[in-house]
JSON list of C-alpha atoms in Angstrom, two decimals:
[
{"chain": "A", "resi": 1116, "resn": "UNK", "atom": "CA", "xyz": [18.53, -70.92, -42.10]},
{"chain": "A", "resi": 1117, "resn": "UNK", "atom": "CA", "xyz": [19.29, -68.49, -44.99]},
{"chain": "A", "resi": 1118, "resn": "UNK", "atom": "CA", "xyz": [17.03, -65.50, -44.76]},
{"chain": "A", "resi": 1119, "resn": "UNK", "atom": "CA", "xyz": [15.04, -65.00, -48.23]},
{"chain": "A", "resi": 1120, "resn": "UNK", "atom": "CA", "xyz": [16.08, -61.57, -50.13]},
{"chain": "A", "resi": 1121, "resn": "UNK", "atom": "CA", "xyz": [13.34, -59.27, -50.31]},
{"chain": "A", "resi": 1122, "resn": "UNK", "atom": "CA", "xyz": [11.54, -59.48, -53.68]},
{"chain": "A", "resi": 1123, "resn": "UNK", "atom": "CA", "xyz": [11.31, -55.72, -54.33]},
{"chain": "A", "resi": 1124, "resn": "UNK", "atom": "CA", "xyz": [12.94, -52.52, -52.73]},
{"chain": "A", "resi": 1125, "resn": "UNK", "atom": "CA", "xyz": [10.04, -51.99, -50.34]},
{"chain": "A", "resi": 1126, "resn": "UNK", "atom": "CA", "xyz": [8.61, -54.64, -47.88]},
{"chain": "A", "resi": 1127, "resn": "UNK", "atom": "CA", "xyz": [6.38, -54.47, -45.32]},
{"chain": "A", "resi": 1128, "resn": "UNK", "atom": "CA", "xyz": [5.27, -56.78, -42.63]},
{"chain": "A", "resi": 1129, "resn": "UNK", "atom": "CA", "xyz": [3.71, -56.82, -39.50]},
{"chain": "A", "resi": 1130, "resn": "UNK", "atom": "CA", "xyz": [3.72, -58.67, -35.85]},
{"chain": "A", "resi": 1131, "resn": "UNK", "atom": "CA", "xyz": [0.12, -58.29, -34.62]},
{"chain": "A", "resi": 1132, "resn": "UNK", "atom": "CA", "xyz": [-2.11, -59.37, -32.01]},
{"chain": "A", "resi": 1133, "resn": "UNK", "atom": "CA", "xyz": [-4.67, -61.65, -33.21]},
{"chain": "A", "resi": 1134, "resn": "UNK", "atom": "CA", "xyz": [-7.68, -59.20, -32.74]},
{"chain": "A", "resi": 1135, "resn": "UNK", "atom": "CA", "xyz": [-6.09, -56.77, -35.10]},
{"chain": "A", "resi": 1136, "resn": "UNK", "atom": "CA", "xyz": [-4.08, -58.78, -37.66]},
{"chain": "A", "resi": 1137, "resn": "UNK", "atom": "CA", "xyz": [-7.12, -58.13, -40.34]},
{"chain": "A", "resi": 1138, "resn": "UNK", "atom": "CA", "xyz": [-6.65, -54.18, -40.38]},
{"chain": "A", "resi": 1139, "resn": "UNK", "atom": "CA", "xyz": [-2.71, -54.59, -40.60]},
{"chain": "A", "resi": 1140, "resn": "UNK", "atom": "CA", "xyz": [-1.39, -57.58, -42.10]},
{"chain": "A", "resi": 1141, "resn": "UNK", "atom": "CA", "xyz": [-3.90, -59.02, -44.28]},
{"chain": "A", "resi": 1142, "resn": "UNK", "atom": "CA", "xyz": [-5.46, -55.47, -45.71]},
{"chain": "A", "resi": 1143, "resn": "UNK", "atom": "CA", "xyz": [-3.06, -52.90, -45.75]},
{"chain": "A", "resi": 1144, "resn": "UNK", "atom": "CA", "xyz": [0.74, -53.83, -45.49]},
{"chain": "A", "resi": 1145, "resn": "UNK", "atom": "CA", "xyz": [0.32, -55.84, -49.27]},
{"chain": "A", "resi": 1146, "resn": "UNK", "atom": "CA", "xyz": [-1.23, -52.53, -50.43]},
{"chain": "A", "resi": 1147, "resn": "UNK", "atom": "CA", "xyz": [1.21, -50.43, -49.13]},
{"chain": "A", "resi": 1148, "resn": "UNK", "atom": "CA", "xyz": [4.01, -52.42, -50.28]},
{"chain": "A", "resi": 1149, "resn": "UNK", "atom": "CA", "xyz": [2.72, -52.58, -53.75]},
{"chain": "A", "resi": 1150, "resn": "UNK", "atom": "CA", "xyz": [2.03, -48.93, -53.99]},
{"chain": "A", "resi": 1151, "resn": "UNK", "atom": "CA", "xyz": [5.48, -48.18, -52.65]},
{"chain": "A", "resi": 1152, "resn": "UNK", "atom": "CA", "xyz": [7.13, -50.50, -55.30]},
{"chain": "A", "resi": 1153, "resn": "UNK", "atom": "CA", "xyz": [4.92, -49.11, -58.34]},
{"chain": "A", "resi": 1154, "resn": "UNK", "atom": "CA", "xyz": [5.47, -45.66, -57.63]},
{"chain": "A", "resi": 1155, "resn": "UNK", "atom": "CA", "xyz": [8.97, -45.23, -56.24]},
{"chain": "A", "resi": 1156, "resn": "UNK", "atom": "CA", "xyz": [12.39, -46.17, -56.82]},
{"chain": "A", "resi": 1157, "resn": "UNK", "atom": "CA", "xyz": [14.85, -45.94, -54.22]},
{"chain": "A", "resi": 1158, "resn": "UNK", "atom": "CA", "xyz": [18.05, -45.42, -56.79]},
{"chain": "A", "resi": 1159, "resn": "UNK", "atom": "CA", "xyz": [16.40, -42.03, -57.70]},
{"chain": "A", "resi": 1160, "resn": "UNK", "atom": "CA", "xyz": [17.57, -40.78, -54.59]},
{"chain": "A", "resi": 1161, "resn": "UNK", "atom": "CA", "xyz": [21.20, -42.20, -54.65]},
{"chain": "A", "resi": 1162, "resn": "UNK", "atom": "CA", "xyz": [23.10, -45.41, -54.48]},
{"chain": "A", "resi": 1163, "resn": "UNK", "atom": "CA", "xyz": [23.14, -45.44, -50.37]},
{"chain": "A", "resi": 1164, "resn": "UNK", "atom": "CA", "xyz": [19.79, -47.64, -49.95]},
{"chain": "A", "resi": 1165, "resn": "UNK", "atom": "CA", "xyz": [18.46, -50.50, -52.06]},
{"chain": "A", "resi": 1166, "resn": "UNK", "atom": "CA", "xyz": [16.05, -51.98, -49.87]},
{"chain": "A", "resi": 1167, "resn": "UNK", "atom": "CA", "xyz": [13.77, -50.67, -47.12]},
{"chain": "A", "resi": 1168, "resn": "UNK", "atom": "CA", "xyz": [11.90, -53.03, -44.93]},
{"chain": "A", "resi": 1169, "resn": "UNK", "atom": "CA", "xyz": [9.59, -51.85, -42.20]},
{"chain": "A", "resi": 1170, "resn": "UNK", "atom": "CA", "xyz": [7.56, -53.77, -39.83]},
{"chain": "A", "resi": 1171, "resn": "UNK", "atom": "CA", "xyz": [4.62, -52.84, -38.18]},
{"chain": "A", "resi": 1172, "resn": "UNK", "atom": "CA", "xyz": [4.26, -53.81, -34.48]},
{"chain": "A", "resi": 1173, "resn": "UNK", "atom": "CA", "xyz": [0.53, -53.86, -33.16]},
{"chain": "A", "resi": 1174, "resn": "UNK", "atom": "CA", "xyz": [0.92, -55.97, -30.06]},
{"chain": "A", "resi": 1175, "resn": "UNK", "atom": "CA", "xyz": [-0.87, -55.33, -26.59]},
{"chain": "A", "resi": 1176, "resn": "UNK", "atom": "CA", "xyz": [0.38, -52.34, -24.45]},
{"chain": "A", "resi": 1177, "resn": "UNK", "atom": "CA", "xyz": [3.07, -53.75, -21.97]},
{"chain": "A", "resi": 1178, "resn": "UNK", "atom": "CA", "xyz": [4.50, -56.55, -24.65]},
{"chain": "A", "resi": 1179, "resn": "UNK", "atom": "CA", "xyz": [8.04, -56.23, -23.95]},
{"chain": "A", "resi": 1180, "resn": "UNK", "atom": "CA", "xyz": [9.01, -58.72, -26.60]},
{"chain": "A", "resi": 1181, "resn": "UNK", "atom": "CA", "xyz": [8.59, -56.70, -29.87]},
{"chain": "A", "resi": 1182, "resn": "UNK", "atom": "CA", "xyz": [10.15, -53.32, -29.40]},
{"chain": "A", "resi": 1183, "resn": "UNK", "atom": "CA", "xyz": [11.01, -50.60, -31.70]},
{"chain": "A", "resi": 1184, "resn": "UNK", "atom": "CA", "xyz": [14.27, -50.29, -33.65]},
{"chain": "A", "resi": 1185, "resn": "UNK", "atom": "CA", "xyz": [15.86, -48.81, -36.86]},
{"chain": "A", "resi": 1186, "resn": "UNK", "atom": "CA", "xyz": [19.22, -50.33, -38.24]},
{"chain": "A", "resi": 1187, "resn": "UNK", "atom": "CA", "xyz": [21.17, -49.84, -41.62]},
{"chain": "A", "resi": 1188, "resn": "UNK", "atom": "CA", "xyz": [23.48, -52.24, -43.10]},
{"chain": "A", "resi": 1189, "resn": "UNK", "atom": "CA", "xyz": [26.09, -50.58, -45.10]},
{"chain": "A", "resi": 1190, "resn": "UNK", "atom": "CA", "xyz": [27.17, -53.23, -46.82]},
{"chain": "A", "resi": 1191, "resn": "UNK", "atom": "CA", "xyz": [24.02, -54.62, -48.18]},
{"chain": "A", "resi": 1192, "resn": "UNK", "atom": "CA", "xyz": [22.64, -50.78, -48.38]},
{"chain": "A", "resi": 1193, "resn": "UNK", "atom": "CA", "xyz": [19.48, -52.25, -46.39]},
{"chain": "A", "resi": 1194, "resn": "UNK", "atom": "CA", "xyz": [17.33, -50.24, -43.80]},
{"chain": "A", "resi": 1195, "resn": "UNK", "atom": "CA", "xyz": [15.23, -52.12, -41.58]},
{"chain": "A", "resi": 1196, "resn": "UNK", "atom": "CA", "xyz": [12.34, -50.21, -39.28]},
{"chain": "A", "resi": 1197, "resn": "UNK", "atom": "CA", "xyz": [10.31, -51.97, -36.48]},
{"chain": "A", "resi": 1198, "resn": "UNK", "atom": "CA", "xyz": [7.60, -49.49, -35.23]},
{"chain": "A", "resi": 1199, "resn": "UNK", "atom": "CA", "xyz": [4.69, -49.51, -33.27]},
{"chain": "A", "resi": 1200, "resn": "UNK", "atom": "CA", "xyz": [1.16, -48.80, -34.03]},
{"chain": "A", "resi": 1201, "resn": "UNK", "atom": "CA", "xyz": [-0.91, -47.62, -31.23]},
{"chain": "A", "resi": 1202, "resn": "UNK", "atom": "CA", "xyz": [-2.54, -50.84, -30.36]},
{"chain": "A", "resi": 1203, "resn": "UNK", "atom": "CA", "xyz": [-5.95, -49.62, -28.75]},
{"chain": "A", "resi": 1204, "resn": "UNK", "atom": "CA", "xyz": [-6.34, -47.24, -31.48]},
{"chain": "A", "resi": 1205, "resn": "UNK", "atom": "CA", "xyz": [-5.91, -49.93, -34.06]},
{"chain": "A", "resi": 1206, "resn": "UNK", "atom": "CA", "xyz": [-8.10, -52.06, -32.21]},
{"chain": "A", "resi": 1207, "resn": "UNK", "atom": "CA", "xyz": [-11.07, -49.56, -32.09]},
{"chain": "A", "resi": 1208, "resn": "UNK", "atom": "CA", "xyz": [-10.51, -47.81, -35.81]},
{"chain": "A", "resi": 1209, "resn": "UNK", "atom": "CA", "xyz": [-12.23, -48.82, -38.87]},
{"chain": "A", "resi": 1210, "resn": "UNK", "atom": "CA", "xyz": [-9.67, -50.59, -41.59]},
{"chain": "A", "resi": 1211, "resn": "UNK", "atom": "CA", "xyz": [-9.69, -47.25, -43.35]},
{"chain": "A", "resi": 1212, "resn": "UNK", "atom": "CA", "xyz": [-8.64, -45.38, -40.42]},
{"chain": "A", "resi": 1213, "resn": "UNK", "atom": "CA", "xyz": [-5.86, -47.74, -39.62]},
{"chain": "A", "resi": 1214, "resn": "UNK", "atom": "CA", "xyz": [-4.47, -47.34, -43.00]},
{"chain": "A", "resi": 1215, "resn": "UNK", "atom": "CA", "xyz": [-4.19, -43.71, -42.41]},
{"chain": "A", "resi": 1216, "resn": "UNK", "atom": "CA", "xyz": [-2.42, -44.31, -39.37]},
{"chain": "A", "resi": 1217, "resn": "UNK", "atom": "CA", "xyz": [-0.04, -46.81, -40.75]},
{"chain": "A", "resi": 1218, "resn": "UNK", "atom": "CA", "xyz": [0.84, -44.50, -43.76]},
{"chain": "A", "resi": 1219, "resn": "UNK", "atom": "CA", "xyz": [1.33, -41.20, -41.08]},
{"chain": "A", "resi": 1220, "resn": "UNK", "atom": "CA", "xyz": [3.47, -43.42, -39.08]},
{"chain": "A", "resi": 1221, "resn": "UNK", "atom": "CA", "xyz": [5.43, -45.18, -42.13]},
{"chain": "A", "resi": 1222, "resn": "UNK", "atom": "CA", "xyz": [6.24, -41.43, -42.86]},
{"chain": "A", "resi": 1223, "resn": "UNK", "atom": "CA", "xyz": [7.28, -40.57, -39.60]},
{"chain": "A", "resi": 1224, "resn": "UNK", "atom": "CA", "xyz": [9.52, -43.45, -39.76]},
{"chain": "A", "resi": 1225, "resn": "UNK", "atom": "CA", "xyz": [11.14, -42.41, -42.93]},
{"chain": "A", "resi": 1226, "resn": "UNK", "atom": "CA", "xyz": [11.85, -38.98, -41.87]},
{"chain": "A", "resi": 1227, "resn": "UNK", "atom": "CA", "xyz": [13.50, -40.35, -38.50]},
{"chain": "A", "resi": 1228, "resn": "UNK", "atom": "CA", "xyz": [15.93, -42.10, -40.85]},
{"chain": "A", "resi": 1229, "resn": "UNK", "atom": "CA", "xyz": [18.20, -39.12, -40.63]},
{"chain": "A", "resi": 1230, "resn": "UNK", "atom": "CA", "xyz": [19.68, -40.78, -37.45]},
{"chain": "A", "resi": 1231, "resn": "UNK", "atom": "CA", "xyz": [21.15, -43.67, -39.75]},
{"chain": "A", "resi": 1232, "resn": "UNK", "atom": "CA", "xyz": [23.44, -41.35, -41.75]},
{"chain": "A", "resi": 1233, "resn": "UNK", "atom": "CA", "xyz": [22.77, -43.14, -44.80]},
{"chain": "A", "resi": 1234, "resn": "UNK", "atom": "CA", "xyz": [25.77, -42.14, -47.20]},
{"chain": "A", "resi": 1235, "resn": "UNK", "atom": "CA", "xyz": [24.91, -41.21, -50.84]},
{"chain": "A", "resi": 1236, "resn": "UNK", "atom": "CA", "xyz": [20.87, -41.00, -50.25]},
{"chain": "A", "resi": 1237, "resn": "UNK", "atom": "CA", "xyz": [18.92, -37.89, -50.56]},
{"chain": "A", "resi": 1238, "resn": "UNK", "atom": "CA", "xyz": [16.47, -38.85, -47.46]},
{"chain": "A", "resi": 1239, "resn": "UNK", "atom": "CA", "xyz": [14.73, -35.49, -47.51]},
{"chain": "A", "resi": 1240, "resn": "UNK", "atom": "CA", "xyz": [13.58, -35.62, -51.25]},
{"chain": "A", "resi": 1241, "resn": "UNK", "atom": "CA", "xyz": [12.72, -39.29, -50.68]},
{"chain": "A", "resi": 1242, "resn": "UNK", "atom": "CA", "xyz": [10.62, -38.43, -47.65]},
{"chain": "A", "resi": 1243, "resn": "UNK", "atom": "CA", "xyz": [8.54, -35.52, -49.82]},
{"chain": "A", "resi": 1244, "resn": "UNK", "atom": "CA", "xyz": [7.99, -37.82, -52.60]},
{"chain": "A", "resi": 1245, "resn": "UNK", "atom": "CA", "xyz": [6.74, -40.26, -50.08]},
{"chain": "A", "resi": 1246, "resn": "UNK", "atom": "CA", "xyz": [4.79, -37.60, -48.48]},
{"chain": "A", "resi": 1247, "resn": "UNK", "atom": "CA", "xyz": [3.12, -36.67, -51.85]},
{"chain": "A", "resi": 1248, "resn": "UNK", "atom": "CA", "xyz": [2.44, -40.36, -53.01]},
{"chain": "A", "resi": 1249, "resn": "UNK", "atom": "CA", "xyz": [0.67, -40.98, -49.79]},
{"chain": "A", "resi": 1250, "resn": "UNK", "atom": "CA", "xyz": [-1.57, -37.88, -50.34]},
{"chain": "A", "resi": 1251, "resn": "UNK", "atom": "CA", "xyz": [-2.21, -38.76, -53.83]},
{"chain": "A", "resi": 1252, "resn": "UNK", "atom": "CA", "xyz": [-3.60, -42.33, -52.50]},
{"chain": "A", "resi": 1253, "resn": "UNK", "atom": "CA", "xyz": [-5.71, -40.64, -50.04]},
{"chain": "A", "resi": 1254, "resn": "UNK", "atom": "CA", "xyz": [-3.91, -42.07, -47.02]},
{"chain": "A", "resi": 1255, "resn": "UNK", "atom": "CA", "xyz": [-2.70, -39.00, -45.41]},
{"chain": "A", "resi": 1256, "resn": "UNK", "atom": "CA", "xyz": [-5.67, -37.30, -43.78]},
{"chain": "A", "resi": 1257, "resn": "UNK", "atom": "CA", "xyz": [-5.92, -34.49, -41.38]},
{"chain": "A", "resi": 1258, "resn": "UNK", "atom": "CA", "xyz": [-7.86, -35.32, -38.22]},
{"chain": "A", "resi": 1259, "resn": "UNK", "atom": "CA", "xyz": [-10.44, -32.55, -37.01]}
]
């Protein structure tokens, strides 16, 4: 089976437990993906990364099947991140709070990409611009 190429530089998906699918997969993943693709161009930060795919994991505690991971494929210049959302919090939060959580975790995951040592890519500037975009969208909220 041949995998489909990503339709745009930013791709967001999710693996969720049925109780939280609406909050993560149906409402917020497409919205975040559309905003990222409309406002940011990976080529503005160098030629080392042409595609960034992030999968949010919102699965019950104890699920050993789905783990966090981060990889970079040099030949294809693609990064893939699989990151966990705290299931209990997602289950209890309102939808808007889930979006704020997703944005915060996405930003943290991008900053953590420094481990990947992506050549010819200004990760610090990308992370700074991403944070500014999320702030402009109202997605990064300081908790009191």
